[in-house]
């Protein structure tokens, strides 16, 4: 971050309008947008999905989709008007002077080509690098982006790398030519908190060393305030507020900016307006008890065993929310699959309401399936695209033959109303719903069985902060009304701080620390817990 950036704008966008044609109709996506990015400055554009952030960034890159049209305005880069520039000119500028770090590495890296070929392509096109020194230069770029063992990575394919390493490869590609402007479009949205912090540190380090400006596209206002010099807030295609990051965070002027600040638990934690949840449960009345559970995977009989969980013990008091936190690969999701009886433990025991779930008979299993329901991470993947909302919510009722068809439909209507969905949505398919609406459908489907325990695996990580707040408020309300218990799997510590009663911290398949939520956040006992809090910007003075 550069606080004293020179005043001459590197990028100047004035009165920009963009629309898309769909079925013969024109729909505006960006309306009269205007902003500047100065040399060496970090500017963040924030807003929820559909606000026009990515459309604006792609227009600046000259990569507007085929059905998109610039209807008005000007884009000036380093004193040159780029609207109306030839394809040849855009090819010269894009990659060499304006770089891009896109959101999803698996969609933006070619799965059929080695990493070295994809990094080297930029150098061959823009730097006229020779084949002789290409490997050395690719290694340098990967190492600069924080990729471990870069020479080995050159010959690997994207699927052989972790999510964090794939994102670092995109950073290496986007910064290969030391561009004057780097556009980072949601560069960490799919990553856990510690990897996200490292990725953002890497972008900041490279941009500072090269003196490049950064245009950061994000829906995370807390991240924007922490990493940017200035913040641009977008809503419905319009720029509604622009200002210094600290000012936007502490005293936003536009109602939508205030809504973003109020909805973001990370921001509330930073400015001291976040509160811990008041416990309303008996800690001795446990609906779930997991005792010394280990899970070993073998791909083939002769393969070396892979320990996913080692001696995991935890309990969920009835009516409480227990959060399981840790980095990707820490073993959180394996615990949730074991609790849902989708996997069997290699050792140890899991009890639900006093009964060992591994020793249940068929009748008990059928009852267990009603009383324990999942809410999965991705509402796009967890709902059948061929079924209507009514059929999805009614599916469990149909399977267990609960009530008559008319009674089931009436129950579906009541469930949709309970989760805040209009009755007319019942006839729609998932593709016709927003992400927040899809997740409400998933919650309604889970609630159709009148469960006692919801196993929520990253239930809000795919949602914008405003929608995330709405879904969390819904889960709180359902817990108060129905006495539900939640096993909440997440890497979002800001959500955990306000939503959970008890926190278990996992690392490498083991529980390294557990305590009630205030103790975890105010007095962490394990160094790894403090590291997680520090990565999320919520750590106090180090005491471990």
Coordinates of C-alpha atoms in Angstrom, one line a residue:
X1 CA 0.0 0.0 0.0
X2 CA 1.4 3.4 -0.9
X3 CA -0.1 6.3 1.0
X4 CA 1.7 9.1 -0.8
X5 CA 1.1 8.1 -4.4
X6 CA 1.8 10.6 -7.1
X7 CA -1.2 12.6 -8.2
X8 CA -1.0 12.0 -12.0
X9 CA -3.6 9.3 -12.9
X10 CA -2.4 6.1 -14.5
X11 CA -6.0 5.1 -15.3
X12 CA -8.8 7.5 -15.7
X13 CA -12.4 6.2 -16.2
X14 CA -15.0 8.8 -17.0
X15 CA -18.8 8.5 -17.3
X16 CA -18.5 4.9 -18.4
X17 CA -21.7 3.0 -19.5
X18 CA -21.8 -0.7 -20.4
X19 CA -24.9 -2.8 -21.3
X20 CA -25.5 -6.4 -22.3
X21 CA -28.0 -7.6 -24.9
X22 CA -30.2 -10.5 -23.9
X23 CA -32.9 -11.9 -26.1
X24 CA -33.1 -8.7 -28.1
X25 CA -33.2 -6.5 -25.0
X26 CA -30.5 -4.2 -23.6
X27 CA -29.7 -4.5 -19.9
X28 CA -27.4 -1.9 -18.3
X29 CA -24.5 -3.3 -16.2
X30 CA -22.4 -0.2 -15.6
X31 CA -24.0 3.3 -15.4
X32 CA -22.0 6.6 -15.6
X33 CA -19.0 5.1 -13.6
X34 CA -16.0 7.4 -13.0
X35 CA -12.8 6.9 -11.0
X36 CA -9.0 7.2 -11.2
X37 CA -6.1 5.0 -10.2
X38 CA -2.8 6.8 -9.6
X39 CA 0.6 5.3 -10.2
X40 CA 1.7 2.9 -7.3
X41 CA -1.7 3.2 -5.7
X42 CA -4.0 0.3 -4.5
X43 CA -7.6 1.0 -5.2
X44 CA -10.4 -1.5 -4.3
X45 CA -13.8 -1.8 -5.9
X46 CA -16.3 -3.4 -3.6
X47 CA -19.9 -4.4 -3.9
X48 CA -22.1 -7.6 -4.0
X49 CA -22.5 -9.9 -6.9
X50 CA -24.2 -8.2 -9.9
X51 CA -23.0 -4.7 -8.8
X52 CA -20.9 -4.3 -12.0
X53 CA -17.4 -4.7 -10.4
X54 CA -16.1 -7.4 -12.8
X55 CA -17.8 -5.9 -15.8
X56 CA -16.0 -2.7 -15.1
X57 CA -12.7 -4.4 -14.7
X58 CA -13.1 -6.5 -17.9
X59 CA -14.0 -3.3 -19.8
X60 CA -10.8 -1.7 -18.6
X61 CA -8.9 -4.7 -19.8
X62 CA -10.7 -4.6 -23.2
X63 CA -12.2 -8.1 -22.5
X64 CA -15.9 -7.2 -22.5
X65 CA -18.0 -10.2 -23.5
X66 CA -19.4 -10.5 -27.0
X67 CA -22.9 -9.4 -26.1
X68 CA -21.5 -6.4 -24.2
X69 CA -21.4 -2.9 -25.5
X70 CA -19.8 0.3 -24.2
X71 CA -22.5 2.9 -24.5
X72 CA -20.7 6.0 -23.2
X73 CA -17.6 7.4 -21.6
X74 CA -13.9 7.2 -21.8
X75 CA -11.1 4.9 -20.5
X76 CA -7.7 6.6 -20.6
X77 CA -4.6 4.5 -19.7
X78 CA -1.3 6.3 -19.2
X79 CA -2.6 9.3 -21.3
X80 CA -3.9 7.1 -24.1
X81 CA -7.6 6.7 -24.9
X82 CA -8.3 2.9 -25.0
X83 CA -12.0 2.9 -26.1
X84 CA -11.9 2.2 -29.8
X85 CA -8.4 0.9 -29.8
X86 CA -7.6 -1.8 -32.3
X87 CA -7.4 -5.5 -31.3
X88 CA -3.6 -5.3 -32.1
X89 CA -3.1 -2.4 -29.8
X90 CA -5.0 -4.1 -27.0
X91 CA -2.8 -7.2 -27.4
X92 CA 0.2 -5.0 -27.0
X93 CA -1.1 -3.4 -23.8
X94 CA -2.8 -6.3 -22.2
X95 CA -0.3 -8.6 -20.4
X96 CA 2.6 -6.3 -20.8
X97 CA 1.3 -3.0 -19.3
X98 CA -2.0 -4.1 -17.7
X99 CA -1.9 -7.5 -15.9
X100 CA -4.7 -9.6 -14.6
X101 CA -4.9 -12.0 -11.7
X102 CA -8.4 -13.7 -12.1
X103 CA -10.6 -15.3 -9.5
X104 CA -10.7 -19.0 -10.3
X105 CA -7.4 -20.8 -11.1
X106 CA -9.1 -24.0 -12.3
X107 CA -11.0 -22.0 -14.9
X108 CA -8.1 -19.8 -16.0
X109 CA -5.3 -22.3 -16.2
X110 CA -5.2 -24.7 -19.1
X111 CA -5.5 -28.2 -17.6
X112 CA -3.8 -29.7 -20.6
X113 CA -0.6 -27.6 -20.4
X114 CA 2.3 -27.7 -18.0
X115 CA 2.7 -24.7 -15.6
X116 CA 6.0 -23.7 -17.3
X117 CA 4.4 -23.5 -20.7
X118 CA 1.7 -21.2 -19.4
X119 CA 4.0 -18.8 -17.6
X120 CA 6.5 -18.9 -20.5
X121 CA 3.8 -18.0 -23.0
X122 CA 3.5 -14.4 -21.6
X123 CA 7.3 -13.9 -21.8
X124 CA 7.5 -15.2 -25.4
X125 CA 4.6 -13.0 -26.5
X126 CA 5.6 -9.7 -24.7
X127 CA 9.2 -9.9 -23.8
X128 CA 10.5 -11.8 -26.8
X129 CA 12.3 -14.1 -24.4
X130 CA 14.6 -16.8 -25.9
X131 CA 14.0 -20.5 -25.4
X132 CA 17.5 -20.7 -23.8
X133 CA 16.7 -18.5 -20.8
X134 CA 13.0 -19.1 -20.6
X135 CA 13.1 -21.8 -17.9
X136 CA 15.3 -19.7 -15.7
X137 CA 13.0 -16.7 -16.1
X138 CA 9.9 -18.8 -15.4
X139 CA 11.5 -20.1 -12.2
X140 CA 12.3 -16.6 -11.1
X141 CA 8.7 -15.5 -11.6
X142 CA 7.3 -18.5 -9.8
X143 CA 9.7 -18.0 -6.9
X144 CA 8.8 -14.3 -6.7
X145 CA 5.1 -15.3 -6.5
X146 CA 5.9 -17.6 -3.6
X147 CA 5.7 -20.9 -5.4
X148 CA 7.8 -23.5 -3.6
X149 CA 10.2 -25.7 -5.6
X150 CA 9.6 -23.7 -8.8
X151 CA 11.7 -26.0 -11.1
X152 CA 9.6 -29.0 -10.2
X153 CA 6.4 -27.0 -10.7
X154 CA 7.3 -26.0 -14.3
X155 CA 6.7 -29.6 -15.4
X156 CA 3.5 -30.2 -13.4
X157 CA -0.1 -29.6 -14.4
X158 CA -2.7 -27.4 -12.6
X159 CA -4.5 -30.4 -11.0
X160 CA -1.3 -31.4 -9.3
X161 CA -1.1 -28.2 -7.3
X162 CA -3.0 -26.9 -4.3
X163 CA -5.5 -24.1 -4.6
X164 CA -3.0 -21.7 -3.1
X165 CA -0.2 -22.7 -5.4
X166 CA -2.5 -22.4 -8.5
X167 CA -3.4 -18.8 -7.4
X168 CA 0.3 -18.0 -7.1
X169 CA 0.9 -19.3 -10.6
X170 CA -1.8 -16.8 -11.8
X171 CA 0.1 -14.1 -9.9
X172 CA 3.3 -15.1 -11.7
X173 CA 1.6 -14.9 -15.0
X174 CA -0.2 -11.6 -14.3
X175 CA 3.0 -9.9 -13.1
X176 CA 5.4 -11.5 -15.5
X177 CA 6.0 -8.3 -17.5
X178 CA 6.0 -6.0 -14.4
X179 CA 2.8 -4.2 -15.7
X180 CA 2.0 -0.6 -14.7
X181 CA -1.4 -1.7 -13.5
X182 CA -2.4 -5.1 -12.0
X183 CA -6.1 -6.0 -11.9
X184 CA -6.8 -8.6 -9.2
X185 CA -10.4 -9.9 -9.5
X186 CA -11.4 -11.6 -6.2
X187 CA -7.9 -13.2 -6.0
X188 CA -8.5 -15.0 -2.7
X189 CA -12.3 -15.7 -2.6
X190 CA -11.9 -19.4 -2.8
X191 CA -9.0 -19.7 -0.3
X192 CA -8.8 -20.1 3.5
X193 CA -7.8 -17.2 5.7
X194 CA -4.1 -18.0 6.1
X195 CA -3.5 -18.8 2.4
X196 CA -5.5 -15.6 1.5
X197 CA -3.3 -13.5 3.7
X198 CA -0.1 -14.9 2.2
X199 CA -1.5 -14.4 -1.4
X200 CA -2.4 -10.8 -0.7
X201 CA 1.0 -10.2 1.0
X202 CA 2.7 -11.6 -2.2
X203 CA 0.7 -9.3 -4.5
X204 CA 1.6 -6.3 -2.2
X205 CA 5.3 -7.2 -2.2
X206 CA 5.5 -7.6 -5.9
X207 CA 3.5 -4.5 -6.7
X208 CA 5.6 -2.4 -4.3
X209 CA 8.9 -3.7 -5.7
X210 CA 7.8 -3.0 -9.3
X211 CA 6.0 0.2 -8.5
X212 CA 2.8 -1.0 -10.1
X213 CA -0.7 0.2 -9.3
X214 CA -3.3 -2.4 -8.2
X215 CA -7.1 -2.4 -8.9
X216 CA -8.5 -4.9 -6.4
X217 CA -12.0 -6.3 -7.1
X218 CA -13.7 -7.8 -4.0
X219 CA -16.9 -8.2 -2.1
X220 CA -15.0 -8.1 1.2
X221 CA -15.0 -4.6 2.6
X222 CA -12.7 -5.5 5.5
X223 CA -10.1 -6.9 3.1
X224 CA -10.5 -3.7 0.9
X225 CA -10.0 -1.4 3.9
X226 CA -7.0 -3.3 5.1
X227 CA -5.2 -3.5 1.7
X228 CA -6.2 -0.5 -0.3
X229 CA -5.4 3.2 -0.2
X230 CA -8.9 4.1 -1.6
X231 CA -12.2 2.3 -1.9
X232 CA -14.8 2.6 -4.6
X233 CA -18.3 1.2 -3.6
X234 CA -20.5 0.0 -6.4
X235 CA -24.3 -0.8 -6.3
X236 CA -26.5 -1.8 -9.3
X237 CA -23.8 -0.7 -11.7
X238 CA -23.2 2.7 -10.2
X239 CA -20.3 4.1 -8.2
X240 CA -22.1 5.3 -5.1
X241 CA -19.2 6.3 -2.9
X242 CA -15.4 6.8 -3.2
X243 CA -13.0 7.7 -0.5
X244 CA -10.0 6.9 1.6
X245 CA -10.2 3.3 2.9
X246 CA -10.1 4.3 6.6
X247 CA -12.8 6.9 6.2
X248 CA -15.1 4.5 4.3
X249 CA -14.7 2.0 7.1
X250 CA -15.2 4.3 10.0
X251 CA -17.8 6.8 8.6
X252 CA -19.4 5.7 5.4
X253 CA -21.7 8.3 3.9
X254 CA -23.9 6.4 1.4
X255 CA -26.7 4.1 2.8
X256 CA -25.4 1.1 0.9
X257 CA -21.8 1.6 2.2
X258 CA -23.3 1.7 5.7
X259 CA -25.2 -1.5 4.9
X260 CA -21.9 -3.2 3.8
X261 CA -20.1 -2.1 7.0
X262 CA -23.0 -3.3 9.2
X263 CA -23.2 -6.6 7.4
X264 CA -19.5 -7.5 7.4
X265 CA -18.5 -9.3 10.6
X266 CA -14.8 -8.8 9.8
X267 CA -15.3 -5.1 9.6
X268 CA -17.3 -5.0 12.8
X269 CA -14.6 -6.9 14.6
X270 CA -12.0 -4.4 13.4
X271 CA -13.9 -1.4 14.5
X272 CA -15.0 -2.9 17.8
X273 CA -18.7 -3.2 17.2
X274 CA -18.8 -7.0 17.1
X275 CA -20.2 -8.8 20.0
X276 CA -20.0 -12.4 21.2
X277 CA -23.1 -14.6 21.2
X278 CA -24.7 -15.0 24.6
X279 CA -24.8 -18.8 25.4
X280 CA -28.3 -20.4 25.9
X281 CA -27.6 -24.0 26.5
X282 CA -26.7 -26.6 29.1
X283 CA -23.1 -27.7 28.5
X284 CA -23.8 -31.1 30.1
X285 CA -26.7 -32.0 27.7
X286 CA -24.8 -33.1 24.7
X287 CA -26.6 -34.2 21.5
X288 CA -23.2 -35.1 19.8
X289 CA -20.2 -36.8 21.3
X290 CA -17.2 -37.7 19.2
X291 CA -14.5 -39.6 21.0
X292 CA -11.0 -40.3 19.8
X293 CA -12.1 -40.7 16.1
X294 CA -9.4 -41.3 13.5
X295 CA -10.0 -41.7 9.7
X296 CA -7.5 -43.4 7.4
X297 CA -7.9 -43.3 3.6
X298 CA -6.2 -45.7 1.2
X299 CA -6.7 -45.2 -2.6
X300 CA -5.6 -48.8 -3.2
X301 CA -4.9 -51.7 -0.9
X302 CA -1.1 -51.4 -1.3
X303 CA -1.0 -47.6 -1.0
X304 CA 0.5 -45.8 2.0
X305 CA -2.3 -44.8 4.5
X306 CA -3.4 -41.1 4.6
X307 CA -4.5 -39.9 8.0
X308 CA -7.3 -37.4 7.5
X309 CA -8.3 -37.3 11.2
X310 CA -6.3 -38.4 14.3
X311 CA -7.9 -38.9 17.7
X312 CA -10.5 -36.2 17.2
X313 CA -12.8 -35.6 20.2
X314 CA -15.5 -33.0 20.4
X315 CA -19.1 -32.5 21.7
X316 CA -22.0 -30.4 20.7
X317 CA -24.3 -29.3 23.5
X318 CA -28.0 -29.4 22.6
X319 CA -29.1 -26.0 21.3
X320 CA -25.6 -24.7 20.8
X321 CA -23.5 -23.8 17.7
X322 CA -20.1 -25.5 17.7
X323 CA -17.6 -24.2 15.1
X324 CA -14.8 -26.3 13.6
X325 CA -12.2 -24.1 12.1
X326 CA -8.9 -24.5 10.3
X327 CA -7.1 -24.3 6.9
X328 CA -8.1 -26.3 3.9
X329 CA -6.9 -29.8 4.3
X330 CA -7.1 -29.7 8.1
X331 CA -9.7 -32.4 8.3
X332 CA -12.8 -30.4 9.0
X333 CA -14.9 -31.7 6.1
X334 CA -14.0 -35.3 7.0
X335 CA -15.4 -34.8 10.5
X336 CA -18.7 -33.5 8.9
X337 CA -18.9 -36.5 6.6
X338 CA -18.4 -38.9 9.5
X339 CA -21.1 -37.1 11.5
X340 CA -23.5 -37.4 8.6
X341 CA -22.7 -41.1 8.4
X342 CA -21.4 -40.6 4.8
X343 CA -18.0 -42.2 6.0
X344 CA -17.1 -44.7 8.7
X345 CA -14.4 -44.0 11.2
X346 CA -11.3 -46.2 11.3
X347 CA -11.3 -46.0 15.1
X348 CA -13.2 -44.2 17.8
X349 CA -16.9 -43.6 18.3
X350 CA -19.6 -41.1 17.3
X351 CA -22.7 -40.8 19.5
X352 CA -25.8 -39.0 18.5
X353 CA -28.3 -38.4 21.4
X354 CA -26.6 -41.2 23.3
X355 CA -26.6 -43.8 20.5
X356 CA -23.4 -45.0 18.6
X357 CA -24.2 -44.2 15.0
X358 CA -22.0 -47.0 13.8
X359 CA -24.2 -49.6 15.6
X360 CA -27.6 -48.3 14.6
X361 CA -30.0 -50.7 13.0
X362 CA -32.0 -49.8 9.8
X363 CA -34.9 -48.3 11.7
X364 CA -32.5 -46.2 13.8
X365 CA -30.6 -45.1 10.7
X366 CA -33.8 -43.9 9.0
X367 CA -34.7 -41.9 12.1
X368 CA -31.1 -40.5 12.3
X369 CA -31.3 -39.3 8.6
X370 CA -34.4 -37.2 9.6
X371 CA -32.9 -35.8 12.8
X372 CA -29.5 -34.9 11.3
X373 CA -29.4 -32.8 8.1
X374 CA -26.6 -31.2 6.0
X375 CA -26.4 -27.7 4.6
X376 CA -23.6 -27.8 2.0
X377 CA -21.1 -25.1 0.9
X378 CA -22.1 -24.6 -2.7
X379 CA -25.8 -23.9 -3.4
X380 CA -25.0 -24.1 -7.1
X381 CA -23.8 -27.7 -6.9
X382 CA -25.9 -29.1 -4.0
X383 CA -29.3 -28.5 -5.7
X384 CA -30.5 -30.6 -8.6
X385 CA -30.8 -28.3 -11.6
X386 CA -33.5 -30.4 -13.1
X387 CA -35.9 -30.1 -10.2
X388 CA -38.1 -27.2 -9.2
X389 CA -37.8 -25.6 -5.8
X390 CA -41.0 -27.3 -4.6
X391 CA -39.6 -30.8 -5.6
X392 CA -36.3 -30.1 -4.0
X393 CA -37.8 -29.1 -0.6
X394 CA -40.4 -31.9 -0.8
X395 CA -37.8 -34.6 -1.7
X396 CA -37.2 -35.8 1.9
X397 CA -40.9 -35.8 2.7
X398 CA -41.6 -37.9 -0.4
X399 CA -38.7 -40.3 0.4
X400 CA -40.0 -40.9 3.9
X401 CA -43.6 -40.8 2.9
X402 CA -44.6 -38.2 5.4
X403 CA -48.2 -37.1 5.0
X404 CA -50.3 -36.9 1.9
X405 CA -49.2 -35.1 -1.3
X406 CA -51.4 -32.1 -0.3
X407 CA -50.0 -32.0 3.2
X408 CA -46.5 -32.2 1.9
X409 CA -47.1 -29.3 -0.5
X410 CA -48.6 -27.3 2.4
X411 CA -45.5 -28.0 4.5
X412 CA -43.3 -26.8 1.6
X413 CA -45.2 -23.6 1.4
X414 CA -44.7 -23.0 5.1
X415 CA -41.0 -23.8 4.9
X416 CA -40.4 -21.4 2.0
X417 CA -42.2 -18.7 4.0
X418 CA -40.1 -19.6 7.1
X419 CA -36.8 -19.1 5.2
X420 CA -38.0 -15.8 3.6
X421 CA -38.8 -17.0 0.1
X422 CA -41.9 -15.9 -1.9
X423 CA -44.4 -18.7 -2.8
X424 CA -44.1 -18.0 -6.5
X425 CA -40.5 -19.2 -6.4
X426 CA -41.7 -22.8 -5.7
X427 CA -42.1 -23.4 -9.4
X428 CA -38.7 -22.1 -10.4
X429 CA -35.5 -24.1 -11.0
X430 CA -32.2 -23.3 -9.2
X431 CA -30.7 -21.6 -12.3
X432 CA -33.4 -18.9 -11.9
X433 CA -32.4 -18.1 -8.3
X434 CA -29.7 -15.9 -6.8
X435 CA -27.0 -17.5 -4.6
X436 CA -28.7 -16.4 -1.4
X437 CA -32.1 -17.7 -2.6
X438 CA -30.5 -21.1 -3.4
X439 CA -28.9 -21.4 0.0
X440 CA -32.3 -20.6 1.6
X441 CA -33.8 -23.4 -0.5
X442 CA -31.0 -25.7 0.8
X443 CA -31.9 -24.7 4.4
X444 CA -35.7 -25.2 3.7
X445 CA -34.9 -28.7 2.4
X446 CA -32.9 -29.5 5.5
X447 CA -35.6 -28.1 7.8
X448 CA -38.3 -30.2 6.1
X449 CA -37.3 -33.2 8.2
X450 CA -37.7 -31.2 11.4
X451 CA -34.0 -32.0 12.3
X452 CA -32.4 -31.5 15.7
X453 CA -28.8 -31.1 14.3
X454 CA -27.7 -29.2 11.2
X455 CA -24.2 -30.0 9.9
X456 CA -23.3 -26.8 8.0
X457 CA -20.2 -27.2 5.8
X458 CA -19.1 -23.6 4.8
X459 CA -22.7 -22.6 4.3
X460 CA -22.1 -18.9 3.6
X461 CA -18.6 -18.9 2.1
X462 CA -20.0 -18.7 -1.5
X463 CA -22.2 -15.7 -0.6
X464 CA -21.8 -11.9 -0.7
X465 CA -21.5 -10.2 2.7
X466 CA -25.0 -8.8 2.7
X467 CA -26.6 -12.1 1.7
X468 CA -24.3 -13.9 4.1
X469 CA -25.6 -11.8 7.0
X470 CA -29.2 -12.5 6.0
X471 CA -28.6 -16.3 5.9
X472 CA -26.8 -16.2 9.3
X473 CA -29.7 -14.2 10.8
X474 CA -32.1 -16.9 9.4
X475 CA -30.0 -19.7 11.0
X476 CA -30.0 -17.8 14.3
X477 CA -33.8 -17.3 14.2
X478 CA -34.4 -21.0 13.4
X479 CA -32.1 -22.0 16.3
X480 CA -34.1 -19.8 18.7
X481 CA -37.5 -21.0 17.4
X482 CA -36.7 -24.8 17.1
X483 CA -33.9 -25.3 19.6
X484 CA -31.6 -26.5 16.8
X485 CA -27.9 -27.5 17.3
X486 CA -25.3 -26.6 14.7
X487 CA -22.0 -28.2 13.8
X488 CA -20.6 -25.3 11.8
X489 CA -17.6 -26.1 9.5
X490 CA -15.8 -22.9 8.3
X491 CA -12.6 -21.0 7.8
X492 CA -14.2 -17.6 8.3
X493 CA -13.2 -16.5 11.8
X494 CA -15.2 -13.3 11.6
X495 CA -18.4 -15.3 11.2
X496 CA -17.3 -17.7 14.0
X497 CA -16.7 -14.8 16.3
X498 CA -20.4 -13.7 16.2
X499 CA -22.2 -17.0 15.4
X500 CA -20.5 -19.7 17.5
X501 CA -20.8 -20.7 21.2
X502 CA -17.8 -23.1 21.2
X503 CA -14.8 -23.3 18.8
X504 CA -12.6 -26.2 18.0
X505 CA -9.4 -25.5 16.0
X506 CA -8.1 -28.2 13.7
X507 CA -4.7 -28.5 12.1
X508 CA -3.3 -31.6 10.3
X509 CA -6.3 -33.7 11.2
X510 CA -6.0 -33.0 14.9
X511 CA -7.8 -30.7 17.4
X512 CA -5.1 -28.4 18.6
X513 CA -7.3 -26.2 20.9
X514 CA -10.9 -25.8 21.9
X515 CA -12.8 -23.4 24.2
X516 CA -15.8 -21.1 24.3
X517 CA -15.7 -18.4 21.6
X518 CA -14.6 -15.4 23.8
X519 CA -11.6 -17.4 25.2
X520 CA -10.5 -18.5 21.7
X521 CA -10.5 -14.9 20.4
X522 CA -9.2 -13.1 23.5
X523 CA -6.9 -15.7 25.0
X524 CA -5.7 -18.3 22.4
X525 CA -3.5 -21.0 23.9
X526 CA -2.0 -22.6 20.8
X527 CA 0.4 -20.7 18.4
X528 CA -1.6 -21.9 15.4
X529 CA -4.8 -20.4 16.7
X530 CA -3.1 -17.1 17.2
X531 CA -1.7 -17.4 13.6
X532 CA -5.2 -17.9 12.2
X533 CA -6.5 -14.9 14.1
X534 CA -3.5 -12.8 12.9
X535 CA -4.2 -13.8 9.3
X536 CA -7.8 -12.6 9.7
X537 CA -6.7 -9.3 11.3
X538 CA -8.2 -10.2 14.7
X539 CA -5.3 -11.1 16.8
X540 CA -4.4 -9.2 20.0
X541 CA -0.9 -9.0 21.5
X542 CA 0.8 -12.4 21.1
X543 CA 0.7 -14.4 24.3
X544 CA 1.6 -17.9 22.9

